[in-house]
Coordinates of C-alpha atoms in Angstrom, one line a residue:
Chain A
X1 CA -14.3 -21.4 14.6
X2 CA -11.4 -23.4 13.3
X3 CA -10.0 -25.8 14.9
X4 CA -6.6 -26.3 12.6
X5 CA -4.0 -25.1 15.3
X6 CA -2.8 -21.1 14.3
X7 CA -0.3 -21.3 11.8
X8 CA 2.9 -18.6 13.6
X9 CA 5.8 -17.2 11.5
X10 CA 8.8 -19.0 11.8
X11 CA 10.8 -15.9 13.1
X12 CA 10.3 -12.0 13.8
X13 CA 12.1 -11.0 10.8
X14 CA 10.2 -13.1 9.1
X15 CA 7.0 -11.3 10.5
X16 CA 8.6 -7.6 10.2
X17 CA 9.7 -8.4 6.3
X18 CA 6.0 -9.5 5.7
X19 CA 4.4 -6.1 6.8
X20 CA 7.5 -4.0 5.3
X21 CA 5.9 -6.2 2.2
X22 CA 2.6 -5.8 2.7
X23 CA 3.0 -1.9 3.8
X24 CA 6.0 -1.1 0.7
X25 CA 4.3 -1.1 -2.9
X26 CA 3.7 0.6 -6.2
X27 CA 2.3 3.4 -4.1
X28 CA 6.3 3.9 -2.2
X29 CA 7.6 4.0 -5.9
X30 CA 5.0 6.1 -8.4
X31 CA 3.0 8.0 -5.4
X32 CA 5.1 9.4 -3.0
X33 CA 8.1 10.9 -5.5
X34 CA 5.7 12.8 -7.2
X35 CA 4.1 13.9 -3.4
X36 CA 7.3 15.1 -2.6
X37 CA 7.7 17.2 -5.7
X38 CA 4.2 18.7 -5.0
X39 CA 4.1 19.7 -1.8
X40 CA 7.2 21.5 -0.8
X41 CA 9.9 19.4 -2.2
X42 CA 12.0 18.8 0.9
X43 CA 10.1 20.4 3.4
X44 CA 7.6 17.7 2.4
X45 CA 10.0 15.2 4.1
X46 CA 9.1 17.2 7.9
X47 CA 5.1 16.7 7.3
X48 CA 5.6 13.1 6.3
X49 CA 7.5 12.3 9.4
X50 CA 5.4 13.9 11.3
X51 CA 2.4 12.3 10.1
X52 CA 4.3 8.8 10.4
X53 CA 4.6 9.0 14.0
X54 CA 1.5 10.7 15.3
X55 CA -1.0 8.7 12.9
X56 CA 0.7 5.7 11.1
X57 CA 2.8 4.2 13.7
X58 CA -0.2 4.5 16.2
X59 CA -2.4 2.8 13.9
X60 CA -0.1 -0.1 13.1
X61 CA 0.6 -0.9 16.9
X62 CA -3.4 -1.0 17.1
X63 CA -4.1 -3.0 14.3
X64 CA -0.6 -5.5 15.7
X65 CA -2.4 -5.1 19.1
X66 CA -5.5 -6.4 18.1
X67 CA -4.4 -9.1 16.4
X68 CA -2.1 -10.4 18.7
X69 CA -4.2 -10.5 21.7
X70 CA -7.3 -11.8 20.3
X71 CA -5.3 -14.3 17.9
X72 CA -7.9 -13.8 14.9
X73 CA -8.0 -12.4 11.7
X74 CA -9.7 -9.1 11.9
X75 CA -13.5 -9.7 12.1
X76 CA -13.1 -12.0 14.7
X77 CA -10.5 -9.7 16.5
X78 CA -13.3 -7.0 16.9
X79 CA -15.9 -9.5 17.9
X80 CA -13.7 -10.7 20.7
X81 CA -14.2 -7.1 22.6
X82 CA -17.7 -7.1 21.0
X83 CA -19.9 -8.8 18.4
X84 CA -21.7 -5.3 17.1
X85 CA -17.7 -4.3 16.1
X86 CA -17.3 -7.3 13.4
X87 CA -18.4 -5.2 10.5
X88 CA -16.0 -3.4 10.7
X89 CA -13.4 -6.3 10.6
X90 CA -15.8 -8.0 7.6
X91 CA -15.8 -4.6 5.7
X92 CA -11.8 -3.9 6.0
X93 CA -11.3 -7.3 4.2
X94 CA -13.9 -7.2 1.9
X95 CA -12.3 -3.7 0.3
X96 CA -9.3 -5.3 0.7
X97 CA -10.5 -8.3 -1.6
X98 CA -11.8 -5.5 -3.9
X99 CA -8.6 -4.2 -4.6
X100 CA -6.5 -7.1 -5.5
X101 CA -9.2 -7.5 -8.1
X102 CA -7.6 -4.4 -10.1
X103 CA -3.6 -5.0 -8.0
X104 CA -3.5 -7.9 -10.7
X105 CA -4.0 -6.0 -13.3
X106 CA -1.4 -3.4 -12.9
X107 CA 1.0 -6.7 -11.9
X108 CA -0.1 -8.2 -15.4
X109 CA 1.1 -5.0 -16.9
X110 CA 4.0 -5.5 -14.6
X111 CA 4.8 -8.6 -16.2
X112 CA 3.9 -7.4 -20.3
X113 CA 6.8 -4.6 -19.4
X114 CA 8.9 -7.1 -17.9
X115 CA 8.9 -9.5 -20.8
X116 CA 9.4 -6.7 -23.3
X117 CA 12.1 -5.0 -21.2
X118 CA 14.8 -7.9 -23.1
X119 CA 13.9 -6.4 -26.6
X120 CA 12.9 -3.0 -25.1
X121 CA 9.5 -3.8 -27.2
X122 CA 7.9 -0.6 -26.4
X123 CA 10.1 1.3 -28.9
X124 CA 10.4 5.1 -28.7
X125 CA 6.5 6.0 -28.6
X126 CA 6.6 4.5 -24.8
X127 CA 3.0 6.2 -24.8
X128 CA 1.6 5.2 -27.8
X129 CA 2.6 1.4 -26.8
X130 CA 1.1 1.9 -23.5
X131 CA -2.3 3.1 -24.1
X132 CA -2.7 1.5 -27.7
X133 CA -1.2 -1.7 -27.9
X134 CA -0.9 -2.8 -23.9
X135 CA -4.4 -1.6 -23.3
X136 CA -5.6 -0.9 -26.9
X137 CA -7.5 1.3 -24.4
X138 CA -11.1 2.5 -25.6
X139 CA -12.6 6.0 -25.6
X140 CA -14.5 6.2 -22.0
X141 CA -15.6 4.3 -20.0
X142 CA -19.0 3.4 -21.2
X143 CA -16.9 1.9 -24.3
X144 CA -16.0 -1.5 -22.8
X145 CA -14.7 -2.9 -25.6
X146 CA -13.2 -6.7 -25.7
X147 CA -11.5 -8.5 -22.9
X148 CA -7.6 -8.4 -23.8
X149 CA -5.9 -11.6 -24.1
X150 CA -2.6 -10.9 -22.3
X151 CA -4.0 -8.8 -19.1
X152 CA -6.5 -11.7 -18.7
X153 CA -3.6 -14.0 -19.2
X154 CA -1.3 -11.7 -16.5
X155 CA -4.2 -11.5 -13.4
X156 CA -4.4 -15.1 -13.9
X157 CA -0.8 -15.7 -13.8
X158 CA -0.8 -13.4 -10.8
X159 CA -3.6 -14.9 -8.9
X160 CA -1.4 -18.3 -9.5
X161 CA 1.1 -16.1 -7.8
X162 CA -0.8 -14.8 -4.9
X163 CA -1.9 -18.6 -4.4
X164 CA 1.4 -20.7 -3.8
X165 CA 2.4 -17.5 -1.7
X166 CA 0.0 -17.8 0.6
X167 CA -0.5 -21.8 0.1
X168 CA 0.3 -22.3 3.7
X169 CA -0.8 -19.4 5.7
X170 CA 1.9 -17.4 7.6
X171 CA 4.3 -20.3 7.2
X172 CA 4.3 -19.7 3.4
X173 CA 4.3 -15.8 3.1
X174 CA 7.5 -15.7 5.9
X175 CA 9.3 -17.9 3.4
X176 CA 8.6 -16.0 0.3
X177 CA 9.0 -12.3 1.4
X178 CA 12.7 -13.0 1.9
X179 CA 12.5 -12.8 -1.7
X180 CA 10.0 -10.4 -2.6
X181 CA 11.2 -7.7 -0.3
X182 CA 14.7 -7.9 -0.1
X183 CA 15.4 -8.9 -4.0
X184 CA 13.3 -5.7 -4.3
X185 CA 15.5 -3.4 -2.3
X186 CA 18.8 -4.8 -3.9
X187 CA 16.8 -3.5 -7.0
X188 CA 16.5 -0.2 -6.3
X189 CA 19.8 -0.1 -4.9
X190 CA 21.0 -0.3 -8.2
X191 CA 18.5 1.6 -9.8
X192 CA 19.5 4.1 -7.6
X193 CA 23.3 4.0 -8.4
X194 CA 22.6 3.9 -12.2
X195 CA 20.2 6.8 -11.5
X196 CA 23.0 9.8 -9.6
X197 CA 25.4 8.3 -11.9
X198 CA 23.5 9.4 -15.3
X199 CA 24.5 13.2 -16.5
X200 CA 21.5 15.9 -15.5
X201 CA 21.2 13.3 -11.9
X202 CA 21.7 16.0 -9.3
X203 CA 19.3 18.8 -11.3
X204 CA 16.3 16.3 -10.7
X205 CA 17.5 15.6 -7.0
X206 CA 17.7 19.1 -6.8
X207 CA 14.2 19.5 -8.3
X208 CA 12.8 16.8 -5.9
X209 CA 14.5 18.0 -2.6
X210 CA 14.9 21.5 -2.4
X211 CA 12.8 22.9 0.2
X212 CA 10.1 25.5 0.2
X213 CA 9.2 25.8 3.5
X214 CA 6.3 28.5 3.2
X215 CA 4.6 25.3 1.9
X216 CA 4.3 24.0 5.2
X217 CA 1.8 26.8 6.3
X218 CA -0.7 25.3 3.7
X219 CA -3.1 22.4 5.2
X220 CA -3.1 21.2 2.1
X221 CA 0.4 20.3 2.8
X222 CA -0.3 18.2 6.1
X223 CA -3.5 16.3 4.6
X224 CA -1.1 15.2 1.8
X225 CA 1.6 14.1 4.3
X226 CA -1.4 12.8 6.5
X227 CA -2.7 10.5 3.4
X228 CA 0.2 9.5 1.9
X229 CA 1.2 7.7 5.3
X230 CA -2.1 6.1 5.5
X231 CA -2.7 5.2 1.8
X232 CA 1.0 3.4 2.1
X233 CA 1.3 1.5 5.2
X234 CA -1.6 -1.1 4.4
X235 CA -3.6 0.0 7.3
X236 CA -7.3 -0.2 7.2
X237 CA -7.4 -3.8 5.3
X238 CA -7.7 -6.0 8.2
X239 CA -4.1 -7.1 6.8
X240 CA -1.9 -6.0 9.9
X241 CA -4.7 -7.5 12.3
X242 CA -4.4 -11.1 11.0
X243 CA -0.4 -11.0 10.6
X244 CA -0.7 -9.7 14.4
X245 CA -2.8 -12.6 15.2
X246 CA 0.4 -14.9 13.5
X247 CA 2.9 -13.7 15.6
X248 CA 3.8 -16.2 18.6
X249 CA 2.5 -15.6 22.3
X250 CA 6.1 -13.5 23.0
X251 CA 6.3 -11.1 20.5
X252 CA 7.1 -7.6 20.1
X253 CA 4.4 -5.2 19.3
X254 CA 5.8 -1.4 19.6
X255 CA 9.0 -1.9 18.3
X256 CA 8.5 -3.8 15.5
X257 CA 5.7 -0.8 14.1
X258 CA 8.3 1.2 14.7
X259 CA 11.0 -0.4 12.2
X260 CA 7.5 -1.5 9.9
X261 CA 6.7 2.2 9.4
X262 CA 10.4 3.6 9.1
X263 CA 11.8 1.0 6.6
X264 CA 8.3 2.2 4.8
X265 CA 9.0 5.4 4.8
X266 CA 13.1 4.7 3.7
X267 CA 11.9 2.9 1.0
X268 CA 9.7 5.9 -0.3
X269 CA 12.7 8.2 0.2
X270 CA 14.9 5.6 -1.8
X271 CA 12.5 5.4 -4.7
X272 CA 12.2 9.0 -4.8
X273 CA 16.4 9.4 -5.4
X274 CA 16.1 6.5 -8.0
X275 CA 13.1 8.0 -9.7
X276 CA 14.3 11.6 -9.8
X277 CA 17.6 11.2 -10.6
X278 CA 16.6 9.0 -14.0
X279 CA 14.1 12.4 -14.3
X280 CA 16.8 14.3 -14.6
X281 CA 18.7 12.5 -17.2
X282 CA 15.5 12.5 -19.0
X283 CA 15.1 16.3 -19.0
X284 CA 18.8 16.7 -19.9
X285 CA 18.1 14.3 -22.8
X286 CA 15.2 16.2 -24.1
X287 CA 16.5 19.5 -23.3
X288 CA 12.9 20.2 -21.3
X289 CA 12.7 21.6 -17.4
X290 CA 12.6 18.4 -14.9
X291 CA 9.0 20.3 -14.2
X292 CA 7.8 19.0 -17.7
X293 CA 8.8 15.0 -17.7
X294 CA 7.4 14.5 -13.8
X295 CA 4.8 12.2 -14.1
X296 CA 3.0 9.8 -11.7
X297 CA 0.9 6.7 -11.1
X298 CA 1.0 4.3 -14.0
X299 CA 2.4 7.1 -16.2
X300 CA 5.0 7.1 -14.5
X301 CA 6.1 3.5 -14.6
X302 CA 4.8 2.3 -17.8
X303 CA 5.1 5.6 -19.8
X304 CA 8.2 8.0 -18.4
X305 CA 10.3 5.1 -17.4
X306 CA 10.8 2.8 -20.3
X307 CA 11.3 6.6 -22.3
X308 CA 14.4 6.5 -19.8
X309 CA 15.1 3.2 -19.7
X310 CA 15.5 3.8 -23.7
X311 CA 18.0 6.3 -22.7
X312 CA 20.0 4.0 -21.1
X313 CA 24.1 4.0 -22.0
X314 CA 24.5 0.8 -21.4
X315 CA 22.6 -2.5 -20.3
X316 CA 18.9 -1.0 -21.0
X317 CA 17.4 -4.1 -21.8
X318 CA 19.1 -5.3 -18.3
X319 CA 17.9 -2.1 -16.0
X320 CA 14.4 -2.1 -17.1
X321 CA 13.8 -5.8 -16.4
X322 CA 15.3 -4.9 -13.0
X323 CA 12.7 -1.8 -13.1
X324 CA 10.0 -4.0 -14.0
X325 CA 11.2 -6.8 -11.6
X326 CA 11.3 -4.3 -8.8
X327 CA 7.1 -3.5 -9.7
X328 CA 6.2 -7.4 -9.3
X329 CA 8.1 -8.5 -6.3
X330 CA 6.8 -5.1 -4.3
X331 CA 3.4 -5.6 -5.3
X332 CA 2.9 -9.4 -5.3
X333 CA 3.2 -9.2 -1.2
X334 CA 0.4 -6.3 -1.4
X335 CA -1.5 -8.7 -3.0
X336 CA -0.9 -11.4 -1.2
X337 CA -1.6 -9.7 1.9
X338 CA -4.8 -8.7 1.1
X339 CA -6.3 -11.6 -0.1
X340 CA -4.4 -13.4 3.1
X341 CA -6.1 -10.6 5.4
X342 CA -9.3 -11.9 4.0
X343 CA -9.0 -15.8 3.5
X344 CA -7.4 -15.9 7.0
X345 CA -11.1 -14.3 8.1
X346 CA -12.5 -16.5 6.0
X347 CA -11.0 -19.8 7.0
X348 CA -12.4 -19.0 10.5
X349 CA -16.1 -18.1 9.4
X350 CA -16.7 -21.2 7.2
X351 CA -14.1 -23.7 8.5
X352 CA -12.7 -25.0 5.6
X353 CA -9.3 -25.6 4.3
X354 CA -7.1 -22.8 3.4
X355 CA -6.1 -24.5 0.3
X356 CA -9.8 -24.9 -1.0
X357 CA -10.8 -20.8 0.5
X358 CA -7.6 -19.6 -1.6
X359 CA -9.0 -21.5 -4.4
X360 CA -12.6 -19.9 -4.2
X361 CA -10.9 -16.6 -3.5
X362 CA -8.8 -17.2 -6.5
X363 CA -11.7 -17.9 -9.0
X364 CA -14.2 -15.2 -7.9
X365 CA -11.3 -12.7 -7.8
X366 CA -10.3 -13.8 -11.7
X367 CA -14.0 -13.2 -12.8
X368 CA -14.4 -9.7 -10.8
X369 CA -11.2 -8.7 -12.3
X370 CA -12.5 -9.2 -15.9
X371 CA -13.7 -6.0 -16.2
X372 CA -9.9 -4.7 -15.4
X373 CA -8.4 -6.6 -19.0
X374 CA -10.9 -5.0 -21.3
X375 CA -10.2 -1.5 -23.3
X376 CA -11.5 0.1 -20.6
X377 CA -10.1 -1.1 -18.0
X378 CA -8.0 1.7 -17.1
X379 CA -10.7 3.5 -16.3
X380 CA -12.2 1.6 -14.3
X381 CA -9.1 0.9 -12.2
X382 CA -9.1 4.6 -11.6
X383 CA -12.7 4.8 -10.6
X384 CA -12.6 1.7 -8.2
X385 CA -9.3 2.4 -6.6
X386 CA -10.3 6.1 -6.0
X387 CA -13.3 5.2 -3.9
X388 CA -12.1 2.0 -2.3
X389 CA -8.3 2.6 -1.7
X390 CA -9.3 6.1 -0.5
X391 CA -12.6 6.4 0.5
X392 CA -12.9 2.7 1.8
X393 CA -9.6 3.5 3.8
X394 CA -10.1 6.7 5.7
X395 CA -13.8 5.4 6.5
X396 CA -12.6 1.8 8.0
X397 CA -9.9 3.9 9.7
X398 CA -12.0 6.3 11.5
X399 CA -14.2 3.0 12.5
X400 CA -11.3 1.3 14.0
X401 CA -10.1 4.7 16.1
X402 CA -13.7 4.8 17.4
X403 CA -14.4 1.1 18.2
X404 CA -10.4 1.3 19.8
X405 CA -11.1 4.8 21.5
X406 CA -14.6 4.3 22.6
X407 CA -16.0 0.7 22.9
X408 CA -12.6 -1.3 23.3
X409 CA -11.2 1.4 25.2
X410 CA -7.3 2.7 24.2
X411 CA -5.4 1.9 27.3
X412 CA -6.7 -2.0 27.9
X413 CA -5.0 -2.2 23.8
X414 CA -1.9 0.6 24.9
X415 CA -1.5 -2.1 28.2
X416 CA -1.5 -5.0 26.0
X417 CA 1.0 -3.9 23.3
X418 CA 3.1 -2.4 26.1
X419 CA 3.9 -5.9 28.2
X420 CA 4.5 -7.5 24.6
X421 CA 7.1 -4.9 23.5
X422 CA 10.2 -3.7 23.9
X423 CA 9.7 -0.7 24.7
X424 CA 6.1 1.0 26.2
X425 CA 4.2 3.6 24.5
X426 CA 2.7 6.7 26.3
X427 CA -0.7 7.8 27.0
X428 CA -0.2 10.1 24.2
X429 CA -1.4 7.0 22.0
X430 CA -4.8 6.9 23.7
X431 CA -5.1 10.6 22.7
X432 CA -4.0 9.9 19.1
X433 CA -6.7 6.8 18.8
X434 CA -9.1 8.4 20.4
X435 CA -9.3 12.3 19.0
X436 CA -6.3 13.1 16.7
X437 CA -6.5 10.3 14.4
X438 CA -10.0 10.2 13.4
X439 CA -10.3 14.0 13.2
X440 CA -7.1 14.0 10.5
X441 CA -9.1 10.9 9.0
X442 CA -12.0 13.2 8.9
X443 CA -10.7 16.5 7.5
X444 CA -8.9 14.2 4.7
X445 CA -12.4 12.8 4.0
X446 CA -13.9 16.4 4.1
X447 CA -11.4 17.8 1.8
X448 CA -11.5 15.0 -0.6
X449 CA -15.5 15.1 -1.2
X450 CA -15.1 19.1 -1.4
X451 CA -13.1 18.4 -3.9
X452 CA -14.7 15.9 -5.7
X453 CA -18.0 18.4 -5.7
X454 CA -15.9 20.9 -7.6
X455 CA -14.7 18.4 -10.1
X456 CA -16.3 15.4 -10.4
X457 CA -13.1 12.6 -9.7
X458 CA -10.7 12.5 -13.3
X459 CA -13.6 14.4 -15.2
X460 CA -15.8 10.8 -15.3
X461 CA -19.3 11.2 -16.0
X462 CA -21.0 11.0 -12.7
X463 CA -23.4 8.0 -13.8
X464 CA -19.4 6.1 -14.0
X465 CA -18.3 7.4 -10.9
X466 CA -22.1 5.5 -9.0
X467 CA -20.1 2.5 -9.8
X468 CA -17.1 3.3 -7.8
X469 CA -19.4 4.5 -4.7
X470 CA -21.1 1.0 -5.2
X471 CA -18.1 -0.8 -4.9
X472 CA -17.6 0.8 -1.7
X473 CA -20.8 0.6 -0.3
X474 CA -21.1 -3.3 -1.2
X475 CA -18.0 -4.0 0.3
X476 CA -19.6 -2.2 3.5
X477 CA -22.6 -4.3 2.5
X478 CA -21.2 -7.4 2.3
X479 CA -19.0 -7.0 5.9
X480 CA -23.0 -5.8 7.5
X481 CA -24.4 -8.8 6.1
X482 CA -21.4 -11.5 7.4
X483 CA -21.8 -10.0 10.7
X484 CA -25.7 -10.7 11.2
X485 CA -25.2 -14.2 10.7
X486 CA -25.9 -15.8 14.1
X487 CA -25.5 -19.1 13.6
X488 CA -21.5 -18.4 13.7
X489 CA -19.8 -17.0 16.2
X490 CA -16.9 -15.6 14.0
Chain B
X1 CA 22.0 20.4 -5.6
X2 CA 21.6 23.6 -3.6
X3 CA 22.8 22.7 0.5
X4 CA 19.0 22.7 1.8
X5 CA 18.3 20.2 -0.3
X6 CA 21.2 18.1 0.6
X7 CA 19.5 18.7 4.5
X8 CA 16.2 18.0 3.8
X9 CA 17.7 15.1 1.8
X10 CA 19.9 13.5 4.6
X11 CA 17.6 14.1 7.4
X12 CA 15.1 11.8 6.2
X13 CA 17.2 9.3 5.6
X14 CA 19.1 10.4 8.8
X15 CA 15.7 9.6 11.0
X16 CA 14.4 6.5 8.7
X17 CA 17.6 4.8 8.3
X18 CA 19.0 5.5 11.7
X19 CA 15.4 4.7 13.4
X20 CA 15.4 1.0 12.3
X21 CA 19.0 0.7 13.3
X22 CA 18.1 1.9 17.1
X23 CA 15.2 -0.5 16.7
X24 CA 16.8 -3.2 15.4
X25 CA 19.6 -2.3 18.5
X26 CA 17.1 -2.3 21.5
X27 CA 15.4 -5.4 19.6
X28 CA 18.7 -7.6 19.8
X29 CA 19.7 -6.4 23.4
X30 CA 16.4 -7.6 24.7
X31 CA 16.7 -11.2 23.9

């Protein structure tokens, strides 16, 4: 175990800002929009809310919980109730360490599109310049191609980033988020005002939030509100755990997951009205239905976007650097969290200096993300991020509701968070740790493999898709093999 | 924008927006 004393933010906002941080990402601005406009349009917003406060609030107070009382990063937090539980911790991390690998390369696209926002350098074929000159990407995956020189230059650039943010711990990341989150939101704030005020606005708000509430009858609905709450508020990384364990003796627990999970779900919102509204302009423009310019994920941001941003009346060059902006200073504190998640871990195992573990981290997470910065690195990023951000996710989360329901037992964590809080929480958290939670966790996991037996994940071959499924299972893997080390107690 | 969508709209920004302020609220009145 260390024996550096634990580094505590210097405030509660400064705590609350990291998580909103850590939770808001690209996910809030190209995921959920596109959610919305899929499953019921408005009457997606009663599904969401829903799934908010039965599954992701409840989950953030546990993860908080257990950080908090035990005072470790996440492996050690599970090991404190019981030494057969630190897998779990080790494996929440480790995918969480996987996925910055491929975060720094969409943030080194981030920065390509920010630096050509000034000259608007992508030009009118916004998807030609995407696919062929920013990723000059290759045929399939198989066709790896060369490494290219800008996105290597970008995740290194990034991982420079994610370094002096989390230079000193908690100390460092609760100065630096009162940039990176609330520039952010200004952002989109104006984004937003640009956006209602551009002619064909209210026809893509319209498209967005107009309800169709017979949708709510279909399950298919309530696993897509269910997942798009877990998938955003960076549960399941071990990264709410150790920012638990930061907070000072007298902290707040409940509340604060509260205003976590709501200003999450706000920003969402938010970035829907932005995003839709600029759709609309878009379809007015091209004379198309809103229904054929909706795009999401990367598409969305790196193909759609810039087409609007070209659109612009005035100060395009201006508004898409904001746009672009907006990208990086969400997603450097996703990044950042993660790899803080796992070097906190880290630190504790091996007992070296932070400093020296985020250089280590740093190096390693530059080579893995090689792959990312060649021609097929899109790909790739699809392949990994669909079994480790999803897969990796709903199976650490059902873990941690059946360590927390069954082994640590829900009421000794309810107890805890409830004389650190504000306010108490009910026994109607035990029930949601203990049965609701996992079973949702489990139906999304059902209906995702029946799925992916159908159709084989983005039409991959199957033999590209084994590499995803071994990124998973070495992350689970590697956590296993940490945790049968007995010469530590950590 | 059709009126249901200007509900929908509103109400979750209505319970987002108006959660953290009742948050923020019973977080400054117990200090």
């Amino acid at each position: 175990m260390s024996k550096e004393i634990r580094e505590h933010w210097d405030s509660r906002t400064a705590f609350i800002l990291a998580a909103i941080g850590s939770a808001v990402g690209l996910g809030n601005i190209w995921r959920f929009p596109y959610i919305v406009y899929k499953y019921g349009g408005g009457a997606f917003i009663i599904p969401f809310l829903v799934a908010l406060l039965t599954a992701g609030i409840p989950l953030l107070i546990l993860e908080f919980s257990l950080g908090h009382k035990t005072n470790k990063a996440a492996p050690g937090a599970f090991a404190f109730f019981n030494t057969k539980l630190k897998w779990i911790g080790w494996a929440a991390v480790f995918i969480g360490m996987g996925i910055v690998t491929y975060y720094t390369a969409i943030m080194s696209w981030s920065m390509i599109y920010f630096v050509k926002s000034f000259s608007l350098g992508w030009g009118t074929g916004t998807e030609n310049f995407f696919f062929n000159n920013v990723l000059q990407l290759s045929e399939s995956p198989s066709h790896i191609g060369y490494i290219v020189p800008v996105i290597f230059i970008g995740i290194i650039l990034t991982w420079i980033w994610i370094y002096f943010s989390i230079i000193k711990g908690a100390k460092s990341v609760g100065k630096v988020v009162y940039i990176t989150v609330i520039c952010p939101w200004i952002i989109l704030l104006i984004l937003i005002v640009r956006g209602v005020t551009l002619p064909g606005a209210m026809n893509g708000l319209a498209y967005l939030f107009t309800p169709n509430f017979t949708a709510l009858m279909d399950p298919e609905v309530w696993i897509n509100a269910y997942s798009q709450v877990f998938f955003s508020i960076s549960i399941g990384f071990g990264i709410m755990i150790a920012y638990g364990s930061f907070l000072p003796k007298k902290a707040d627990i409940v509340n604060s997951a509260f205003i976590i999970g709501l200003a999450d779900a706000a920003t969402s919102l938010l970035a829907s009205v932005a995003i839709f509204s600029a759709l609309g302009h878009l379809a007015l423009k091209k004379g198309a239905d809103v229904a054929n310019v909706v795009t999401s994920g990367p598409g969305l941001a790196f193909v759609t976007y810039p087409e609007i941003i070209n659109l612009f009346p005035i100060g395009a060059p201006i508004l898409g650097a904001l746009f672009f902006a907006m990208l990086l200073t969400f997603g450097i504190d996703s990044a950042f969290s993660l790899v803080e998640a796992f070097s906190a871990a880290a630190v504790e195992k091996w007992n070296i200096s932070r400093a020296k573990m985020n250089g280590i981290i740093g190096i390693i997470g530059i080579i893995l993300g090689i792959i990312f910065t060649t021609q097929s690195g899109l790909y790739w990023l699809d392949i990994v991020d669909h079994y480790l951000a999803v897969y990796g996710l709903i199976l650490i989360g059902i873990f941690e509701c059946l360590a927390v329901g069954y082994i640590i037992k829900p009421e000794v964590i309810r107890n805890y968070a409830n004389e650190q809080s504000d306010f108490p929480i009910g026994k109607w958290w035990d029930f949601m740790i203990k049965f609701f939670v996992p079973i949702v966790l489990i139906a999304i996991m059902i209906w995702n493999i029946w799925a992916e037996i159908a159709n084989p994940y983005g039409g991959y071959s199957r033999s590209a898709l084994l590499v995803g499924i071994g990124a998973l299972v070495i992350s689970f893997a590697l956590g296993i093999l940490l945790s049968i080390n007995k010469k530590r107690t950590v | 924008m059709p009126i249901s969508a200007w509900i929908m709209m509103s109400t979750g920004f209505t319970i987002t927006i108006g959660g953290i302020i009742v948050c923020v609220i019973i977080a400054n009145k117990k200090k």
